[in-house]
Amino acid sequence: MEFASKQEEQDYYQHVASEQEFLEWYKKQEHPIYQNPSVTVDMVLLCYNKSTDQIKVLLIQRRGNPYRNSWALPGGFITASESTGDSVIRETKEETGVTISAKNIEQLHTFSTPGRDPRGWVITVSYLAFIGEAILSAGDNANQARWFTLERKDNQLYLTSGEIEIILDLQTQKSLGKDDLAFDHNQIIIKAFNRIANKMAHEPQVLQVLGETFTITEARKVFAKFLGVDYRSIDHSNFKKSLLDFLEEVGERPAGVGRPSKLYRLKEDFREN
Amino acid sequence: MEFASKQEEQDYYQHVASEQEFLEWYKKQEHPIYQNPSVTVDMVLLCYNKSTDQIKVLLIQRRGNPYRNSWALPGGFITASESTGDSVIRETKEETGVTISAKNIEQLHTFSTPGRDPRGWVITVSYLAFIGEAILSAGDNANQARWFTLERKDNQLYLTSGEIEIILDLQTQKSLGKDDLAFDHNQIIIKAFNRIANKMAHEPQVLQVLGETFTITEARKVFAKFLGVDYRSIDHSNFKKSLLDFLEEVGERPAGVGRPSKLYRLKEDFREN
DNA sequence: ATAATAGTGTCTTTTAGACACTATCGT
DNA sequence: ACGATAGTGTCTAAAAGACACTATTAT
């Protein structure tokens, strides 16, 4: 086929040729792909330590520029053969050693404010996931991955690990302390936290941080952490009533002081997102 | 500065140099940008026609391959100087003539399944917005933009305009009729519809389709459309009670048969997303 | 026995829902 | 006057919340 101009050729394939012809032609063309953004994924991965009663979020320390030595969410660049969900699972595994199932991730938000990455045009798709404390050890220290405790006081979030303390304001989404997260990861964490707090009463997937089975009181403690209150201020009886629709009894926990507590797990329907 | 190899140079700037030095160096490099996906935005724009009692969604007919002549959501490729929110507002304006405010859009989901676009690697960030029927005429016919009525019957969505009828199953997200939407836009529309139906009782931004002011019965009719029921099956009194927290009275509508209805509008706090 | 923990039962308040009634308009 | 539309009031059932009580264990 002969064309008087490139424009005419394009017109032909776009508007006259069949879709199959168009695609064969399209794949042979040079594409102005230099205009495309880099796309990353980021994972807000939460767990809970029953013995210390602490919510934890997994962060990695960046080993290279930009934001070298800053703490950041695990994540990285996507590849063409994966969905963003697959990418974030792969990147989390690579950077932290933690394996997450595709069923247990939830897409949060896509961040694209110009200038959010000093390297240039980069947008990120953020995800949220919960894992039980059994996998807590998977944070690979050699690889700079560390669990930060996540504590809510009033309307501030405190992320702490050793000497490092990052303070985020839930309203303004600003960082208040001496330490800071890389990129706009403070916004992502706040988005995740608010999402969980707002919907946990109706969609209690957050209880996955308790592992396969848990007691009512453990669930109360997790809820209390996200509400920023003492767990005893949540009435045991009423709490149980409100959550029972989502739970099924699976036995008793024999050990410990006091009356043995019953063990529950999330019903199948609510274990996935 | 001299380096024995490119690898050594990269190591130096990533791990030794300051962030500023790194960024100056980084911007001079050739980047493997050929690996980047194209990123598009898509807008699910809904309105409501009071006289015909119909929810409508704005679609455009594609003039070029791929999916030439298929109907699709307005949208297009993003540019580096904008956030995806700004992009979708610009694209909607360009393709349909409809102006939307940044405050009135809500991000839905980012779709990235490999193969979702026959041209190659394309991911899309989808948005949702509502406009009052006053702007209904803005659908520019010369530009192939048209309002499709959106009707829920049981668990199917019917999108119709003239001869064209697109049927989507809310459960399976499959297209059931003879006509079909371009790309995975059926999934996007279903996502939007479910989002609205699930949260409208608590966040009734969907009432923006009624314009600035509206009556309780008009609001009932809009809710009924998303629930797929006759509006008279929703008790007027109870409905009003449940919504009154979000509304403020702004007068009376004098015209029409029957007792004059009071006019309400969404309180400031609930007008934005 | 007692403190600690956890589960159960009961009463009250609040909310949701069903339904009847009143008000205003056009014909 | 009457039908159509719309707003108000009331009663009941269900859900949420407060709080007291019972059960089991370790010390």
XYZ file of C-alpha atoms (C1' of nucleotides) in Angstrom:
600
model
C 0.000 0.000 0.000
C 1.351 3.435 -0.979
C 0.604 6.721 0.796
C 1.330 10.308 -0.177
C 2.235 11.191 3.398
C 2.656 9.653 6.837
C -0.466 11.492 7.901
C -2.449 9.879 5.123
C -1.108 6.475 6.117
C -2.163 6.992 9.697
C -5.588 8.175 8.637
C -6.023 5.091 6.526
C -5.157 2.653 9.268
C -7.086 4.472 11.939
C -10.238 5.166 10.049
C -10.433 2.871 7.022
C -8.542 -0.329 7.697
C -9.872 -3.185 9.781
C -8.866 -3.398 13.404
C -6.559 -6.309 12.633
C -4.835 -4.409 9.844
C -4.543 -1.410 12.116
C -2.906 -3.407 14.884
C -0.412 -5.049 12.548
C 0.518 -1.624 11.223
C 0.495 -0.031 14.680
C 2.987 -2.467 16.117
C 5.473 -1.658 13.345
C 5.406 2.083 14.054
C 7.733 4.170 16.146
C 5.735 5.328 19.104
C 6.189 8.543 21.012
C 6.725 6.541 24.146
C 9.197 9.035 25.529
C 6.082 10.808 26.702
C 5.101 8.010 28.996
C 5.426 8.208 32.757
C 7.246 5.685 34.840
C 4.747 3.750 36.909
C 5.503 2.310 40.306
C 3.511 0.389 42.875
C 3.694 0.766 46.645
C 2.511 -1.561 49.358
C 1.176 -0.619 52.757
C 1.618 -3.909 54.565
C 0.310 -4.128 58.103
C 0.594 -6.707 60.839
C -0.052 -6.864 64.562
C 2.045 -8.212 67.383
C -0.231 -9.827 69.938
C 2.274 -9.899 72.760
C 3.199 -6.224 72.550
C -0.226 -5.108 71.315
C 1.211 -3.078 68.466
C 0.163 -2.465 64.890
C 3.149 -2.509 62.581
C 3.832 -1.306 59.059
C 6.628 -2.628 56.891
C 9.114 -0.047 55.607
C 12.407 -0.317 53.789
C 15.357 1.993 54.014
C 16.323 3.292 50.593
C 19.859 2.377 49.687
C 20.162 4.651 46.676
C 19.208 8.132 45.577
C 16.779 9.775 45.595
C 15.797 9.840 49.255
C 18.830 7.710 50.087
C 18.610 6.431 53.666
C 15.020 7.624 53.991
C 12.392 5.101 54.901
C 9.810 4.210 52.301
C 7.058 1.757 51.473
C 8.179 -1.363 49.643
C 7.453 -1.186 45.928
C 9.013 -0.553 42.578
C 8.522 -0.245 38.860
C 5.896 -2.290 37.095
C 6.547 -4.520 34.108
C 4.442 -5.114 31.032
C 3.644 -8.737 31.717
C 1.947 -8.097 35.069
C -1.041 -6.265 36.439
C -0.151 -3.664 39.064
C -1.461 -6.073 41.671
C 0.987 -8.752 40.557
C 3.769 -6.161 40.458
C 3.247 -5.036 44.018
C 3.247 -8.634 45.256
C 6.480 -9.342 43.385
C 8.186 -6.159 44.575
C 7.172 -6.729 48.163
C 8.578 -10.231 47.983
C 11.823 -9.033 46.420
C 12.421 -6.191 48.820
C 11.223 -7.683 52.064
C 10.885 -11.432 51.606
C 7.207 -11.295 52.536
C 4.819 -13.314 50.389
C 1.288 -12.014 49.947
C -1.582 -13.627 48.090
C -3.301 -11.769 45.265
C -6.611 -12.255 47.039
C -5.475 -10.315 50.043
C -4.451 -7.041 48.466
C -6.694 -4.062 47.999
C -6.000 -1.169 45.668
C -5.881 2.120 47.545
C -5.291 5.053 45.231
C -3.150 6.214 42.355
C -0.932 9.206 43.127
C 0.160 11.418 40.270
C 0.776 14.957 41.517
C 3.407 16.502 39.254
C 6.719 16.741 41.072
C 5.988 13.937 43.529
C 9.189 12.186 42.413
C 12.375 14.281 41.966
C 13.537 12.016 39.127
C 10.735 13.223 36.929
C 7.409 11.870 35.812
C 6.464 8.975 38.027
C 3.004 7.936 39.131
C 2.320 5.241 41.689
C -0.504 2.810 42.315
C -0.763 2.043 46.021
C -2.031 -1.123 47.661
C -3.006 -2.304 51.119
C -2.580 -5.756 52.645
C -2.644 -7.480 56.020
C -0.633 -10.423 57.230
C -0.640 -12.389 60.454
C 2.154 -11.966 62.949
C 3.521 -15.420 62.141
C 5.296 -13.930 59.158
C 6.597 -11.043 61.228
C 10.141 -12.340 61.106
C 10.147 -12.140 57.346
C 11.269 -8.521 57.503
C 14.773 -9.137 56.196
C 17.146 -6.840 58.058
C 20.024 -7.372 55.677
C 17.746 -5.954 53.059
C 16.926 -2.925 55.179
C 13.335 -3.916 55.742
C 11.913 -3.164 59.157
C 8.586 -3.225 60.912
C 7.613 0.174 62.326
C 5.050 0.371 65.075
C 2.063 2.419 63.993
C 0.343 4.233 66.801
C -2.547 6.643 66.687
C -2.710 9.392 69.293
C -5.576 11.822 68.762
C -5.165 12.777 65.138
C -1.517 11.962 64.770
C 0.116 8.790 63.540
C 3.418 7.785 65.131
C 5.659 5.429 63.181
C 8.549 4.305 65.323
C 11.409 1.845 65.109
C 14.395 2.237 67.391
C 15.643 5.805 67.200
C 13.496 6.682 64.231
C 10.206 8.425 64.797
C 7.976 9.653 62.010
C 4.927 11.701 62.975
C 2.078 12.239 60.533
C -0.978 14.415 60.932
C -4.110 12.593 59.843
C -5.879 15.827 58.904
C -3.234 17.845 57.105
C -1.296 14.759 55.901
C 1.909 16.626 56.804
C 4.933 15.171 58.522
C 5.499 16.760 61.925
C 8.589 15.091 63.347
C 12.292 15.191 62.638
C 12.226 12.081 60.463
C 10.320 11.852 57.225
C 9.239 9.287 54.685
C 10.416 9.216 51.077
C 8.284 10.679 48.285
C 4.629 11.166 49.215
C 4.501 7.939 51.181
C 3.125 9.775 54.199
C -0.009 10.474 52.158
C -0.262 6.848 51.145
C -0.010 5.600 54.711
C -2.595 8.106 55.880
C -4.907 7.053 53.070
C -4.514 3.436 54.123
C -5.087 4.188 57.782
C -8.208 6.216 57.136
C -9.580 3.617 54.751
C -9.196 0.906 57.366
C -10.630 2.954 60.215
C -13.645 4.008 58.160
C -14.685 0.638 56.874
C -13.531 -1.903 59.433
C -16.925 -1.990 61.127
C -18.519 -3.213 57.905
C -15.576 -4.956 56.260
C -13.302 -6.314 58.961
C -10.551 -7.684 56.694
C -8.150 -5.834 58.961
C -8.553 -8.732 61.388
C -6.319 -10.702 59.066
C -3.454 -9.125 60.996
C -4.426 -11.508 63.784
C -3.646 -14.541 61.700
C -5.971 -17.439 61.023
C -7.758 -17.502 64.383
C -8.182 -14.993 67.169
C -10.279 -14.137 70.187
C -12.870 -11.416 70.520
C -10.625 -9.459 72.824
C -7.767 -9.573 70.346
C -10.076 -8.221 67.685
C -11.136 -5.484 70.109
C -7.526 -4.520 70.606
C -6.894 -4.225 66.895
C -9.976 -2.066 66.410
C -8.958 0.083 69.361
C -5.561 0.722 67.766
C -7.158 2.113 64.636
C -9.599 4.204 66.602
C -6.825 5.491 68.846
C -8.555 4.466 72.076
C -7.961 2.042 74.946
C -9.459 -1.323 74.078
C -11.316 -1.484 77.380
C -13.367 1.522 76.307
C -14.967 -0.751 73.689
C -17.636 -2.877 75.370
C -16.830 -6.539 74.943
C -20.430 -7.674 74.686
C -21.547 -5.057 72.215
C -18.408 -5.433 70.146
C -18.964 -9.137 69.847
C -22.569 -8.656 68.817
C -21.584 -6.249 66.062
C -18.911 -8.526 64.640
C -20.519 -11.919 64.987
C -21.965 -11.838 61.470
C -18.450 -11.918 60.047
C -17.040 -14.590 62.336
C -17.294 -18.309 62.864
C -16.310 -20.100 66.041
C -13.510 -22.613 65.642
C -12.656 -23.722 69.178
C -11.159 -22.571 72.412
C -7.784 -21.282 73.440
C -6.813 -23.350 76.506
C -3.789 -21.430 77.769
C -3.598 -18.233 79.794
C -4.964 -16.588 82.880
C -8.701 -16.274 83.193
C -11.601 -17.953 81.547
C -10.599 -19.686 78.311
C -11.509 -17.571 75.332
C -13.248 -18.876 72.289
C -11.402 -18.804 69.024
C -12.930 -17.296 65.919
C -11.909 -16.790 62.354
C -13.170 -14.570 59.568
C -15.813 -16.264 57.489
C -14.624 -17.183 54.012
C -16.568 -14.324 52.415
C -14.730 -11.700 54.396
C -11.234 -13.076 54.233
C -10.654 -11.685 50.757
C -10.964 -8.187 49.486
C 34.860 12.858 37.722
C 36.209 9.706 36.064
C 34.745 6.242 36.338
C 36.108 2.874 35.271
C 32.693 1.751 34.093
C 29.152 2.942 33.699
C 28.169 0.656 36.550
C 30.689 2.321 38.830
C 29.390 5.732 37.830
C 25.846 4.712 38.654
C 26.892 3.280 41.986
C 28.676 6.493 42.850
C 25.693 8.725 42.126
C 23.155 6.416 43.722
C 25.025 5.560 46.872
C 27.765 8.140 47.461
C 26.802 11.458 45.907
C 24.341 13.866 47.461
C 20.753 13.807 46.297
C 21.280 17.036 44.369
C 24.321 15.667 42.578
C 22.412 12.497 41.862
C 19.489 14.344 40.331
C 21.726 16.504 38.146
C 23.446 13.371 36.896
C 20.193 11.433 36.584
C 18.586 13.969 34.311
C 21.521 13.748 31.893
C 21.212 9.988 31.507
C 19.454 7.982 28.859
C 16.557 6.302 30.567
C 15.083 2.973 29.645
C 11.770 4.691 29.139
C 10.786 2.347 26.364
C 9.706 0.115 29.217
C 7.079 2.530 30.407
C 3.385 1.947 29.883
C 1.086 4.415 28.280
C -1.287 5.788 30.872
C -4.790 6.913 30.127
C -7.638 8.289 32.177
C -11.326 7.512 31.779
C -14.333 9.350 33.093
C -17.646 7.877 34.152
C -19.816 10.968 33.995
C -23.391 10.628 35.157
C -26.399 12.889 35.045
C -30.132 12.548 35.529
C -33.012 13.809 33.465
C -35.839 14.844 35.783
C -38.546 14.903 33.148
C -37.872 11.413 31.809
C -36.636 10.039 35.147
C -33.511 8.535 33.620
C -29.918 8.197 34.778
C -27.535 8.863 31.922
C -23.874 8.160 31.278
C -21.788 10.042 28.766
C -20.120 7.932 26.078
C -18.231 8.802 22.920
C -18.073 6.854 19.705
C -14.482 6.062 18.786
C -13.578 7.474 15.395
C -10.319 5.571 14.984
C -8.865 2.136 15.607
C -8.756 0.252 17.840
C -12.426 -0.322 18.632
C -13.381 2.027 15.811
C -17.094 2.884 16.010
C -17.399 1.258 19.405
C -18.685 3.332 22.268
C -16.307 4.196 25.068
C -15.882 6.386 28.108
C -14.390 9.802 27.439
C -10.718 9.962 28.310
C -7.260 9.890 26.875
C -3.553 9.959 27.502
C -2.155 11.867 30.433
C 0.582 14.483 30.174
C 3.498 15.162 32.492
C 2.347 18.564 33.664
C -0.939 17.354 35.104
C -2.193 15.025 37.795
C -4.455 12.278 36.485
C -7.387 14.209 37.929
C -6.521 17.255 35.863
C -6.013 15.040 32.828
C -9.426 13.475 33.031
C -11.070 16.869 33.384
C -9.190 18.172 30.350
C -9.927 15.095 28.247
C -13.592 15.141 29.140
C -13.790 18.781 28.165
C -11.967 18.164 24.872
C -14.001 15.159 23.842
C -17.437 16.124 25.048
C -17.446 19.829 25.838
C -18.487 19.153 29.421
C -16.681 21.108 32.135
C -16.213 19.457 35.502
C -14.651 20.909 38.624
C -11.679 19.190 40.246
C -13.618 19.070 43.505
C -16.341 16.963 41.987
C -14.348 14.031 40.680
C -13.604 10.873 42.583
C -10.928 8.366 41.670
C -12.400 4.924 41.074
C -9.737 2.363 40.281
C -6.664 1.811 38.161
C -6.993 -0.966 35.582
C -3.865 -2.696 34.382
C -4.653 -6.254 33.310
C -2.127 -7.229 30.633
C -3.803 -7.269 27.240
C -6.574 -4.854 28.181
C -5.568 -2.636 25.246
C -4.781 -4.280 21.888
C -2.177 -1.596 21.108
C 0.048 -2.850 23.880
C 0.872 -1.783 27.394
C -1.713 0.704 28.526
C -3.053 1.197 32.019
C -5.931 3.485 32.885
C -6.944 5.485 35.925
C -10.716 5.788 36.089
C -12.773 8.563 37.628
C -16.363 9.231 38.573
C -18.278 12.507 38.472
C -21.824 13.808 38.577
C -23.311 16.812 36.854
C -26.730 18.394 36.939
C -29.064 18.038 33.998
C -28.625 21.712 33.111
C -25.419 20.793 31.304
C -27.078 17.866 29.562
C -27.006 19.617 26.215
C -23.221 19.845 26.355
C -22.874 16.378 24.871
C -21.541 17.532 21.510
C -23.088 15.378 18.816
C -20.719 16.494 16.110
C -17.992 15.084 18.294
C -19.777 11.759 18.649
C -20.557 12.243 22.332
C -23.918 10.949 23.470
C -25.789 10.390 26.715
C -26.812 6.774 27.206
C -29.608 5.963 29.591
C -28.389 3.710 32.357
C -31.022 1.374 33.714
C -30.725 -1.314 36.323
C -32.990 -4.337 36.039
C -32.279 -6.999 38.624
C -28.544 -7.484 38.305
C -28.171 -6.212 34.785
C -27.264 -2.761 33.576
C -28.836 -1.556 30.351
C -27.100 1.257 28.492
C -29.259 2.482 25.661
C -29.237 5.270 23.116
C -31.356 4.977 19.999
C -30.691 1.643 18.338
C -27.713 0.855 20.535
C -28.204 -1.339 23.560
C -25.362 -2.489 25.760
C -26.183 -5.000 28.506
C -23.794 -5.583 31.394
C -24.055 -8.135 34.162
C -23.293 -6.599 37.530
C -22.027 -9.898 38.945
C -19.914 -11.363 36.184
C -19.007 -7.957 34.695
C -19.568 -9.506 31.261
C -21.321 -7.910 28.348
C -24.502 -9.798 27.426
C -26.006 -7.945 24.481
C -25.184 -7.512 20.835
C -23.386 -4.203 21.347
C -20.268 -3.852 23.425
C -18.103 -1.140 24.922
C -14.485 -0.538 23.939
C -11.606 -1.911 26.025
C -12.599 -2.932 29.565
C -14.937 0.017 29.941
C -17.762 -2.301 30.947
C -15.782 -3.142 34.080
C -15.209 0.532 34.801
C -18.882 1.386 34.502
C -19.842 -1.523 36.723
C -17.263 -0.446 39.282
C -18.719 3.048 39.257
C -22.272 1.815 39.561
C -21.519 -0.487 42.466
C -19.506 2.179 44.235
C -22.414 4.612 44.032
C -25.045 2.107 45.086
C -22.990 0.939 48.056
C -22.148 4.280 49.543
C -24.946 6.624 48.564
C -26.769 6.128 51.849
C -23.757 7.478 53.726
C -22.217 9.757 51.105
C -24.991 11.041 48.854
C -22.804 12.994 46.403
C -24.744 11.197 43.693
C -27.517 13.728 44.307
C -25.366 16.209 42.435
C -26.998 14.764 39.321
C -30.092 16.683 40.416
C -28.341 20.023 40.112
C -28.093 22.669 42.781
C -31.495 22.148 44.389
C -33.969 19.306 44.389
C -36.949 17.857 46.214
C -37.040 14.816 48.454
C -39.019 12.895 45.894
C -36.483 13.645 43.183
C -33.758 12.327 45.459
C -35.855 9.242 46.085
C -36.143 8.674 42.349
C -32.388 8.867 41.872
C -31.756 6.418 44.713
C -34.397 4.083 43.313
C -32.621 4.040 39.945
C -29.401 2.831 41.524
C -31.188 0.258 43.602
C -33.166 -0.929 40.605
C -36.563 -0.488 42.259
C -39.683 1.638 41.817
C -39.250 4.881 43.720
C -42.619 4.442 45.435
C -41.284 1.363 47.175
C -39.017 3.695 49.157
C -41.013 5.276 51.971
C -40.988 9.023 51.596
C -40.980 9.763 55.299
C -38.280 7.311 56.240
C -36.166 8.295 53.275
C -36.316 11.924 54.267
C -35.361 11.124 57.840
C -32.316 9.181 56.721
C -31.077 11.890 54.393
C -31.873 15.002 56.388
C -28.419 15.137 57.989
C -26.901 15.804 54.584
C -29.434 18.358 53.369
C -30.408 21.934 54.020
C -33.742 23.472 53.090
C -33.536 26.320 50.627
C -37.123 27.128 49.729
C -40.179 25.806 47.949
C -40.935 24.849 44.412
C -44.180 26.653 43.562
C -45.118 25.001 40.261
C -46.793 21.664 39.562
C -49.698 19.560 40.631
C -50.082 18.732 44.271
C -48.706 20.195 47.431
C -45.670 22.378 46.757
C -42.506 20.529 47.541
C -39.693 21.935 49.605
C -36.376 22.443 47.928
C -33.166 21.134 49.434
C -29.527 21.148 48.533
C -26.551 19.118 49.667
C -24.777 20.719 52.595
C -21.389 22.162 51.686
C -19.524 19.285 53.350
C -21.157 16.697 51.141
C -21.011 18.502 47.832
C -17.400 17.537 47.258
C -15.713 14.198 47.242
C -9.899 -16.582 98.304
C -8.861 -13.257 94.933
C -7.427 -10.987 90.860
C -7.502 -11.365 86.064
C -9.637 -12.612 82.024
C -13.598 -13.702 79.158
C -18.373 -14.760 78.086
C -23.600 -13.967 78.986
C -27.804 -11.606 80.027
C -30.785 -7.566 80.633
C -32.334 -3.127 80.355
C -32.536 1.387 77.982
C -31.948 4.394 74.253
C -31.746 5.159 69.548
C -32.697 4.170 64.859
C -35.233 2.048 61.088
C -39.397 0.800 59.070
C -44.449 0.497 58.343
C -48.271 3.091 57.881
C -51.775 6.470 58.634
C -52.800 11.239 58.334
C -52.718 16.102 56.889
C -51.715 19.830 53.362
C -51.833 21.984 48.807
C -52.459 22.098 44.128
C -54.979 21.496 39.312
C -59.060 20.100 37.294
C -65.168 17.787 45.382
C -61.547 14.754 44.008
C -57.384 12.858 42.497
C -52.606 13.655 42.508
C -48.639 15.042 44.793
C -45.991 15.979 48.909
C -45.057 16.617 53.790
C -45.974 15.201 58.853
C -46.895 12.291 62.746
C -47.153 7.917 65.227
C -46.514 3.361 66.395
C -43.604 -0.818 66.397
C -39.624 -3.579 65.669
C -34.855 -3.895 65.466
C -30.246 -2.338 66.492
C -26.936 -0.087 69.415
C -25.235 0.883 73.774
C -24.708 0.746 78.924
C -23.990 -2.137 82.497
C -24.415 -5.899 85.638
C -23.573 -10.656 86.193
C -21.603 -15.307 85.640
C -17.655 -18.500 84.351
C -12.894 -20.124 84.365
C -8.171 -19.893 85.330
C -3.568 -18.878 87.842
C -1.660 -17.550 91.944
